[in-house]
Short mmCIF file of C-alpha atoms in Angstrom, two decimals:
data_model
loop_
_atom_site.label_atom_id
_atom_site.label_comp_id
_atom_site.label_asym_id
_atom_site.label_seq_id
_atom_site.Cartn_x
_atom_site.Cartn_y
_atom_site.Cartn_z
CA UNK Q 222 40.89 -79.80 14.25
CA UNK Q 223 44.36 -78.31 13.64
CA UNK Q 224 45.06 -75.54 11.07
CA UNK Q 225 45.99 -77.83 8.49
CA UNK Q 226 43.04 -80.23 9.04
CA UNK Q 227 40.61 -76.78 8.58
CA UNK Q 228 42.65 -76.15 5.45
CA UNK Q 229 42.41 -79.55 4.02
CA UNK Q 230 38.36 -79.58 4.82
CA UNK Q 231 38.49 -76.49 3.00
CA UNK Q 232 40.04 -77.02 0.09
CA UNK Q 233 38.55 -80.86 -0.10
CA UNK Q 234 34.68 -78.59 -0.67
CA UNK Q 235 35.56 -77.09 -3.41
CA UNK Q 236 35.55 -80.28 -5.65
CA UNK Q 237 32.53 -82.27 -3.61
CA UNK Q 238 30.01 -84.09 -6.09
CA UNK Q 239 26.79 -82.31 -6.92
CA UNK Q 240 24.25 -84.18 -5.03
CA UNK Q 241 21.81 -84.86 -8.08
CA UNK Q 242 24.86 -84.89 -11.17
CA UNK Q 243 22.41 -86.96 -13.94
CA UNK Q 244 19.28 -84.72 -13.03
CA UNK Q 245 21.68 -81.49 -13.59
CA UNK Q 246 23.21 -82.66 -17.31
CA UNK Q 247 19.71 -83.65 -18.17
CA UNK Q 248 18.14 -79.90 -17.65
CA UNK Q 249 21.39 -78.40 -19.20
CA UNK Q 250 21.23 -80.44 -22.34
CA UNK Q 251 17.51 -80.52 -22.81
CA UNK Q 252 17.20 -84.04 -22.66
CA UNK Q 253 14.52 -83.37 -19.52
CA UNK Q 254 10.85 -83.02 -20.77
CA UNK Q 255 9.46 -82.74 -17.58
CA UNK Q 256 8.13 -79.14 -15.97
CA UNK Q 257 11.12 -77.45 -14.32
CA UNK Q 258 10.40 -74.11 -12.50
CA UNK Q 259 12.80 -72.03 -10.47
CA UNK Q 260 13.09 -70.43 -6.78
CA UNK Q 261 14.69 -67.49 -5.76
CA UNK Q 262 14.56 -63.93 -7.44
CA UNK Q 263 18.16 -63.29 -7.63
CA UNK Q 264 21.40 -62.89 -10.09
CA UNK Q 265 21.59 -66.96 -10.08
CA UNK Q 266 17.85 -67.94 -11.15
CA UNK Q 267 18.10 -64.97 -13.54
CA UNK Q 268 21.18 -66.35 -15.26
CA UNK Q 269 19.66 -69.41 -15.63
CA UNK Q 270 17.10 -67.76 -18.04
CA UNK Q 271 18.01 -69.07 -21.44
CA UNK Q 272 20.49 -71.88 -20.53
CA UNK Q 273 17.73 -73.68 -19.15
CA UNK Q 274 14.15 -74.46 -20.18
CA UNK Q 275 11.72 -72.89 -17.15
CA UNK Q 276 8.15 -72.83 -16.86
CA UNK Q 277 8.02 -70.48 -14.12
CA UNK Q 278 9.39 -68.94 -10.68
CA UNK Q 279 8.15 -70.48 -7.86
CA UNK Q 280 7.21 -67.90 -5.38
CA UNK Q 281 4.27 -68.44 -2.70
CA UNK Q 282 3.79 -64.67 -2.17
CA UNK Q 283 3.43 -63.29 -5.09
CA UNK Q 284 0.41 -61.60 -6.65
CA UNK Q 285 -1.46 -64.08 -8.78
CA UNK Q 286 -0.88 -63.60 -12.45
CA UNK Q 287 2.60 -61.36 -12.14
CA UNK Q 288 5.65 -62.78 -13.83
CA UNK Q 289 9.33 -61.95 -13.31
CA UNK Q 290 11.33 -61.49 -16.40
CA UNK Q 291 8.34 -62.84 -18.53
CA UNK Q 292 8.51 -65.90 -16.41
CA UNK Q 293 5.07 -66.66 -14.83
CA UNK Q 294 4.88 -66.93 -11.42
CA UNK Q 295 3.41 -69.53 -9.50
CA UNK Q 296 2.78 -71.01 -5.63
CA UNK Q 297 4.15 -74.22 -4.38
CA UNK Q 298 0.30 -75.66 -4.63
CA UNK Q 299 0.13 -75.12 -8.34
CA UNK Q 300 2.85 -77.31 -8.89
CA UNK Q 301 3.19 -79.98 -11.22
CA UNK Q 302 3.61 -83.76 -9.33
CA UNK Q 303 6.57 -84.25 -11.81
CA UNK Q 304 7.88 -80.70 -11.22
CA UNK Q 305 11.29 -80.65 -11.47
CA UNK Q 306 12.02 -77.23 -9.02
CA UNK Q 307 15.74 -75.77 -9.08
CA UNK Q 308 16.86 -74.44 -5.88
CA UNK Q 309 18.64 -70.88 -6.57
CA UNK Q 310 17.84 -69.46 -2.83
CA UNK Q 311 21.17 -68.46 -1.16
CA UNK Q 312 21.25 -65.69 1.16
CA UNK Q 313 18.63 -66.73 3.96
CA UNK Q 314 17.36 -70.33 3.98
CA UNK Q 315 18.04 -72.59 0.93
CA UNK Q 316 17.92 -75.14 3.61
CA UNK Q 317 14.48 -74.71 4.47
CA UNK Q 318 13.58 -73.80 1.10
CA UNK Q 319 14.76 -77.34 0.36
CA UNK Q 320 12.83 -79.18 3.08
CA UNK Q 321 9.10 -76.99 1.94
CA UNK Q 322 9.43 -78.47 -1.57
CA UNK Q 323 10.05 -82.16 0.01
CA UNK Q 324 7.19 -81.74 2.26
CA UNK Q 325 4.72 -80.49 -0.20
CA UNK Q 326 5.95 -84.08 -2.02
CA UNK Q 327 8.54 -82.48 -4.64
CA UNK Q 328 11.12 -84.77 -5.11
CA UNK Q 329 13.45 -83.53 -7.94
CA UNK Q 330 15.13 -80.91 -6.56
CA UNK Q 331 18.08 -79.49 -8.08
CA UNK Q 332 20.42 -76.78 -6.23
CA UNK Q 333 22.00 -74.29 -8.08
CA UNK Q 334 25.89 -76.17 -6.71
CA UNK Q 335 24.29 -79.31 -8.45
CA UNK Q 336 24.11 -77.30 -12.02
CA UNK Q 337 27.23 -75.10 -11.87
CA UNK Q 338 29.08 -78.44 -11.30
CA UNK Q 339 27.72 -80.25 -13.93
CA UNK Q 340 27.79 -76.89 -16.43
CA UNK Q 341 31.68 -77.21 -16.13
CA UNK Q 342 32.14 -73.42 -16.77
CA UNK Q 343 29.10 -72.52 -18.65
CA UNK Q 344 27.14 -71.25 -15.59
CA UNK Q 345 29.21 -68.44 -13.78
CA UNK Q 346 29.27 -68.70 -10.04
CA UNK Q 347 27.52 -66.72 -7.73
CA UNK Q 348 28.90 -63.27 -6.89
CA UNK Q 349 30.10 -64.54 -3.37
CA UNK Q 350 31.05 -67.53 -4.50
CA UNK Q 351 33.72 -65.58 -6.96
CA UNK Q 352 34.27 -62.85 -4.09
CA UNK Q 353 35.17 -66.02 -1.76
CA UNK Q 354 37.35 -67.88 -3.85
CA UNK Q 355 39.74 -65.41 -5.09
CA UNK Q 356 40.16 -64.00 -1.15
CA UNK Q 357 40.64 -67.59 -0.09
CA UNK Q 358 43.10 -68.25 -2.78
CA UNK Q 359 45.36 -65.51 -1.60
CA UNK Q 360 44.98 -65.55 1.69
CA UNK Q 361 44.49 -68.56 3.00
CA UNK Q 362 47.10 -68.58 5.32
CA UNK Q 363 45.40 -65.71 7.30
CA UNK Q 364 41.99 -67.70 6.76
CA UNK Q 365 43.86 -70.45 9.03
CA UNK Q 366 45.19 -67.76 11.70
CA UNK Q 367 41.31 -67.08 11.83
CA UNK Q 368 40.63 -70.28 12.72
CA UNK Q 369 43.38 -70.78 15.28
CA UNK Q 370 42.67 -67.62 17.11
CA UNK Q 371 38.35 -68.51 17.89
CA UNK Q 372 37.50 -68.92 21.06
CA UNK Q 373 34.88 -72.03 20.99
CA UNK Q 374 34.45 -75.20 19.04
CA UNK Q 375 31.08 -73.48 18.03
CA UNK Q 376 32.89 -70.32 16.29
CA UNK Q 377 35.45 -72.99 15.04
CA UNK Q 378 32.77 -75.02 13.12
CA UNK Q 379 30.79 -72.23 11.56
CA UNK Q 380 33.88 -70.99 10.18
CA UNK Q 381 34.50 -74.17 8.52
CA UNK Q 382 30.51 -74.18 7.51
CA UNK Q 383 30.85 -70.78 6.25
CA UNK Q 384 33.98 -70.94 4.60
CA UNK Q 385 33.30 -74.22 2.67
CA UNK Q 386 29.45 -72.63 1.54
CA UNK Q 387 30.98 -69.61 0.42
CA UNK Q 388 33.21 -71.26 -2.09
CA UNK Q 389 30.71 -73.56 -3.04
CA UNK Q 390 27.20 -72.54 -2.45
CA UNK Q 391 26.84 -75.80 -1.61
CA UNK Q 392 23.54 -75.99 0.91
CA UNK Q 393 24.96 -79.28 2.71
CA UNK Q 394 27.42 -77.49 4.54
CA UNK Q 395 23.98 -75.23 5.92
CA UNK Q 396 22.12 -78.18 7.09
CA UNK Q 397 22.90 -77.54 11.01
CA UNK Q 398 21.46 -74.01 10.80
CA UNK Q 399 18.60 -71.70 11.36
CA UNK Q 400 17.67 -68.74 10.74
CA UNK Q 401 17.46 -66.53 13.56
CA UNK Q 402 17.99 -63.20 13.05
CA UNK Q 403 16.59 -61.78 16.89
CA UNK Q 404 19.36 -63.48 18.58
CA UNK Q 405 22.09 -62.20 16.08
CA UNK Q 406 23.55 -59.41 18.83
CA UNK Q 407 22.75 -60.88 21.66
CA UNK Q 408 24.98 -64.53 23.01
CA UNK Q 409 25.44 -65.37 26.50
CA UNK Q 410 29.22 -65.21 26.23
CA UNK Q 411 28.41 -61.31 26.29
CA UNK Q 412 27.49 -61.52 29.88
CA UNK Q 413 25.36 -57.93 28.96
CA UNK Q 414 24.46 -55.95 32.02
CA UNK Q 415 24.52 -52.03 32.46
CA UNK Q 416 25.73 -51.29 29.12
CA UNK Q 417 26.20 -48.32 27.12
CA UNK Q 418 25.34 -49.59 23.82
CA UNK Q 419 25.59 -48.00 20.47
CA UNK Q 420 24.09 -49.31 17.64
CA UNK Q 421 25.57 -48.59 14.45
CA UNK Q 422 23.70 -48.89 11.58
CA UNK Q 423 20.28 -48.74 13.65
CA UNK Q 424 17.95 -48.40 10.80
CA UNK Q 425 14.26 -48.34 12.14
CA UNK Q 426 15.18 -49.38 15.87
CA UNK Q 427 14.72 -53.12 15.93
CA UNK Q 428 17.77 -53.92 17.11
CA UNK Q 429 18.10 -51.28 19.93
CA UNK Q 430 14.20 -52.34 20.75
CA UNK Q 431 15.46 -56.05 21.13
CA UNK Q 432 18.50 -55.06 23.42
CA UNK Q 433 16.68 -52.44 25.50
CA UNK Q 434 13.99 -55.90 25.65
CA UNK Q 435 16.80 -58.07 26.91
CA UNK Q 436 18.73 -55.49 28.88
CA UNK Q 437 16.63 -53.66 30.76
CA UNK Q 438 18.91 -52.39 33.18
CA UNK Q 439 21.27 -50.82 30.58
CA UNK Q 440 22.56 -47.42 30.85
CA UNK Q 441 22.37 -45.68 27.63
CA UNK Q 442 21.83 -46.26 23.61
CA UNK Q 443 23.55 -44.33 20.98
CA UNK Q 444 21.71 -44.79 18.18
CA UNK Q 445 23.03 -44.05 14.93
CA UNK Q 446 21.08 -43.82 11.14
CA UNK Q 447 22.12 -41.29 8.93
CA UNK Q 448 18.33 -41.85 6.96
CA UNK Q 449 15.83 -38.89 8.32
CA UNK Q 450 13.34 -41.64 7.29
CA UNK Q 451 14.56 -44.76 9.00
CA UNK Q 452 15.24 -42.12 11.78
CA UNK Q 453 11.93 -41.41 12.33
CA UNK Q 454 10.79 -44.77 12.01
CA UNK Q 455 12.95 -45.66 14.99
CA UNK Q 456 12.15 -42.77 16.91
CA UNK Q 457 8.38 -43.91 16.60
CA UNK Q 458 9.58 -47.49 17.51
CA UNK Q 459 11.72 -46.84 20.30
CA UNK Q 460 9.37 -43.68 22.08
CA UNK Q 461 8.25 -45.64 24.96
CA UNK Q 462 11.98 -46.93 26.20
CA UNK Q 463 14.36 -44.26 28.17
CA UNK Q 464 18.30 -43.03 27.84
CA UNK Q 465 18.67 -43.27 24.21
CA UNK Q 466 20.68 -40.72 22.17
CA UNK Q 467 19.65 -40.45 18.21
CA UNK Q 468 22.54 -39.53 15.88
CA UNK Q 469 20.90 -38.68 12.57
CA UNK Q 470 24.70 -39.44 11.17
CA UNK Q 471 26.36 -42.62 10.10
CA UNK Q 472 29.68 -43.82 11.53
CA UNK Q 473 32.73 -43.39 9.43
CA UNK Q 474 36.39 -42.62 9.71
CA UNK Q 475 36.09 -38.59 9.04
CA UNK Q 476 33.31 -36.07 9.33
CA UNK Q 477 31.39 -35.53 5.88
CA UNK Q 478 28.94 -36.21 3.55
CA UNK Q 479 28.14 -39.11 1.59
CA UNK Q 480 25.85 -40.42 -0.47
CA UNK Q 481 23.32 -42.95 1.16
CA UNK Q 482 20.67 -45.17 -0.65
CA UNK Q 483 17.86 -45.20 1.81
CA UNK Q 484 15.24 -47.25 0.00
CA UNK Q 485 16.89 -50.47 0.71
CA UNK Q 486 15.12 -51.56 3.33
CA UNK Q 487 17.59 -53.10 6.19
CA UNK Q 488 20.17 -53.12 3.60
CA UNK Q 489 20.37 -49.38 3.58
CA UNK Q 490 24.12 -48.26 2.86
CA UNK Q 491 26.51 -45.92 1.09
CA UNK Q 492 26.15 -45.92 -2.39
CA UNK Q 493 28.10 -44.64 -5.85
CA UNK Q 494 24.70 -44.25 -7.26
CA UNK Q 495 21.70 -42.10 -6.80
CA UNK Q 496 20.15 -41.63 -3.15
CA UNK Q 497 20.03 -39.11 -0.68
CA UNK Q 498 23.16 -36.47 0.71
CA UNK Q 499 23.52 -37.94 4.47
CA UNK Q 500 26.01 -36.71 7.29
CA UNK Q 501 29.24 -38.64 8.81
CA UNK Q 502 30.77 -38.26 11.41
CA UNK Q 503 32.71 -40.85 13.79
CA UNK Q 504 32.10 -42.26 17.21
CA UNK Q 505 35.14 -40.89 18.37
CA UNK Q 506 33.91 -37.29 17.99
CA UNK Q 507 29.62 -38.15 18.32
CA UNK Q 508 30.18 -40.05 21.98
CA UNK Q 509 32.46 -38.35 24.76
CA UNK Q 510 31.62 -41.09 27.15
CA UNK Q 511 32.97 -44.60 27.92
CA UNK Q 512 30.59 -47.29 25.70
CA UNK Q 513 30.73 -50.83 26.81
CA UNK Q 514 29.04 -52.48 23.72
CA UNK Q 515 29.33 -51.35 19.95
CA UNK Q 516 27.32 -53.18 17.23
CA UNK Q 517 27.72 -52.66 13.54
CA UNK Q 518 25.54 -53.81 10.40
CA UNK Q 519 26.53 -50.82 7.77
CA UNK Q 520 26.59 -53.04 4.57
CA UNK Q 521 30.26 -52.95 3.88
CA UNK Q 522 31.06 -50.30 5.65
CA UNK Q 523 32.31 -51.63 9.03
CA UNK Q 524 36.25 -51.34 8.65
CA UNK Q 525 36.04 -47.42 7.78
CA UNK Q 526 33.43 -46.83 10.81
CA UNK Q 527 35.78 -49.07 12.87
CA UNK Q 528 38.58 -46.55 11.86
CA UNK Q 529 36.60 -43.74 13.46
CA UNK Q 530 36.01 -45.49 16.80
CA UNK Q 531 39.69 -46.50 17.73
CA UNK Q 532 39.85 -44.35 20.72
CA UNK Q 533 36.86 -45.74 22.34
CA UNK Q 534 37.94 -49.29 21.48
CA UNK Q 535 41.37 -48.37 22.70
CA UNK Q 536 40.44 -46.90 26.19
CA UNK Q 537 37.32 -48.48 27.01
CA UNK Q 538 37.99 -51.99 25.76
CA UNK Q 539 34.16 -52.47 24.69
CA UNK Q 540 32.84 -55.90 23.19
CA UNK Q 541 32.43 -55.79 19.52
CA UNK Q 542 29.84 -57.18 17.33
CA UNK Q 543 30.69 -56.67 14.05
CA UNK Q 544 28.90 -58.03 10.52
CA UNK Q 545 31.35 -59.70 8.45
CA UNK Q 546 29.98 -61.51 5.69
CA UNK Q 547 29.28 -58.43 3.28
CA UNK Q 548 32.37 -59.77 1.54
CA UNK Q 549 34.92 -62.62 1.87
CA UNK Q 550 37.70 -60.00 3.38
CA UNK Q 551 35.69 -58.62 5.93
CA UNK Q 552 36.42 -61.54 7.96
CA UNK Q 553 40.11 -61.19 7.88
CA UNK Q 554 40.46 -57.43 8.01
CA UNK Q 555 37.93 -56.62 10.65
CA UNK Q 556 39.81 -59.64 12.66
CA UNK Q 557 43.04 -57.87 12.03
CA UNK Q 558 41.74 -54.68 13.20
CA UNK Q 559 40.16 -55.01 16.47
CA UNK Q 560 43.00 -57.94 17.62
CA UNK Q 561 46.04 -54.76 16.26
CA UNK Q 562 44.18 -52.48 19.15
CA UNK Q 563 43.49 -55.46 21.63
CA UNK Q 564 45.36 -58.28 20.85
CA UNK Q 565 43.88 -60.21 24.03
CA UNK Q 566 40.38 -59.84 22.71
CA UNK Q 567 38.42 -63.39 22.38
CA UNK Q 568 37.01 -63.76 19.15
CA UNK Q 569 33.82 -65.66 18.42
CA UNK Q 570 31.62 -66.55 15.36
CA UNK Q 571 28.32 -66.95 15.15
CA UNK Q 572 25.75 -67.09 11.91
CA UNK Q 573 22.05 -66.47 11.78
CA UNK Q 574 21.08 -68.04 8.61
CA UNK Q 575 21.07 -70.89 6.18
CA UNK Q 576 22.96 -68.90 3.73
CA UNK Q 577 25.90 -66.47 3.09
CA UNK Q 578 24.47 -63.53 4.81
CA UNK Q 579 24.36 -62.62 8.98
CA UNK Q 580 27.39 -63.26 10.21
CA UNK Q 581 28.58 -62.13 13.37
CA UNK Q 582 32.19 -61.87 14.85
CA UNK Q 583 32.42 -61.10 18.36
CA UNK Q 584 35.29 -59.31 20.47
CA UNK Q 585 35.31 -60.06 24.16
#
């Protein structure tokens, strides 16, 4: 596929059919009597509230009799035959989301694509599906130089994949992945032996534990979390393995302070808003030593921590796995930045899920 053809694909998914158009205008106009209940807990089913009629949010694990926003919840078991189930899952597995409701014998499903299409402007797009389109409309030039520059027809088609979900949230393009999160650091064009790794954004040690797994005969792990309490956690996790360093700091692009929202779970990161006072500091200045391997997760935070590492990069040509899909220009400007300091790098692009999150480019 040449740079125009990935353009043309491109461009060609942001005005694809919905997939179930007449079951769509019937739910928006209230011609539908039948029970219609909604999946996913998220910005899309909650805009739905009031536009649509909805008898509930399907969720299998939550506590019986609880409700989210005075919408009852139930489990896939207590649905209707003639449910009518709108798909608004989007970050993980709306594909497999999808194939559950067929197999428990739902057949009306409706996505959350199939409605904004046939709402013509009355149902906003999702927040990456805005984010997406105005970064592809102004650069998609530099979306194209992406493409050229990937190593492997693999990288090449998730790009495309990616690319054309993102502006559409539009699951078919998902269809040929999984979700599988364990491998997300960790592909055999790495070629990983004796590393020194640091993992950036190492929250409570699971990825370190999975590399340390896989790589037993690495050399050291710097390990950095700026939480005291995901700290500990990974201290705890990681007690019984050897040679790893724990930075109670996150990575930036200057030494300070910041503030750091700590109950998120994995999704941990700098906020605006209230959380705890947390130390930065960068890798240039934390690690004296030559590193071989640097991974980063940090939420959005990856081009400024990449900023403070530029020495290391720059002398010890170390492969990169960075997270990209926090937003639409993460893709382009951590690609710029690691190809300014080593233009020969390879690039590759891998994803982890059935939706817009875990994404993975690789320098080599």
């Amino acid at each position: 596929m040449t740079n125009q053809d990935f353009r043309s694909a491109v461009n060609a998914a942001i005005d694809a059919p919905a997939a179930n158009p007449a079951l769509a205008q019937a739910l928006l106009s209230g011609a539908s009597t039948r029970p219609c209940f909604v999946v996913g807990r998220n910005e899309q089913a909650f805009d739905l509230i009031g536009r649509v009629r909805l008898d509930g949010v399907l969720d299998d694990f939550a506590e019986p009799g609880s409700t989210w926003h005075d919408l009852a919840t139930v489990s896939t078991a207590q649905l209707p035959a003639d449910a009518i189930v709108i798909n608004c899952s989007t970050s993980i597995s709306p594909v497999a989301v999808e194939q559950r409701l067929q197999a428990a014998g739902i057949a009306s499903i409706v996505s959350i694509h199939d409605l904004i299409r046939a709402a013509e402007g009355a149902i906003d797009q999702p927040g990456f599906v805005q984010d997406q389109r105005q970064d592809w409309e102004k650069f998609e030039a530099e979306w194209a130089d992406i493409f050229a520059s990937l190593e492997d027809e693999a990288s090449r088609r998730t790009l495309l994949d990616l690319v054309r979900y993102r502006l559409t949230a539009n699951v078919q393009f998902m269809r040929d992945y999984a979700v599988r999160v364990k491998d997300q650091y960790f592909e055999p064009f790495l070629d990983l032996r004796a590393e020194v790794f640091v993992d950036a954004g190492g929250f409570d040690g699971d990825t370190t534990e999975e590399f340390c797994r896989r790589c037993p005969d690495y050399r050291k792990v710097h390990l950095f979390e700026p939480s005291q309490h995901n700290m500990r956690a990974a201290k705890a996790r990681l007690a019984a393995y050897r040679d790893i360093v724990f930075h109670t700091e996150g990575l930036s692009d200057q030494v300070g302070s910041v503030t750091f929202d700590a109950e998120a779970g994995s999704a941990s990161s700098v906020t605006s808003g209230a959380g705890e006072e947390v130390q930065m500091t960068t890798l240039d200045l934390a690690v004296t030593e030559p590193v071989s391997l640097i991974k980063m997760d940090l939420e959005g935070w990856e081009l400024t921590a990449l900023a403070g590492c530029e020495r290391r990069i720059r002398e010890d040509r170390p492969k990169l796995a960075i997270a990209v899909y926090h937003r639409a220009s993460d893709f382009r400007t951590v690609w710029r930045y690691a190809r300014s300091i080593h233009p020969d790098y390879k690039v590759y692009l891998r994803h982890y899920t059935q939706g817009w999150s875990e994404t993975v480019m690789f320098f080599v």
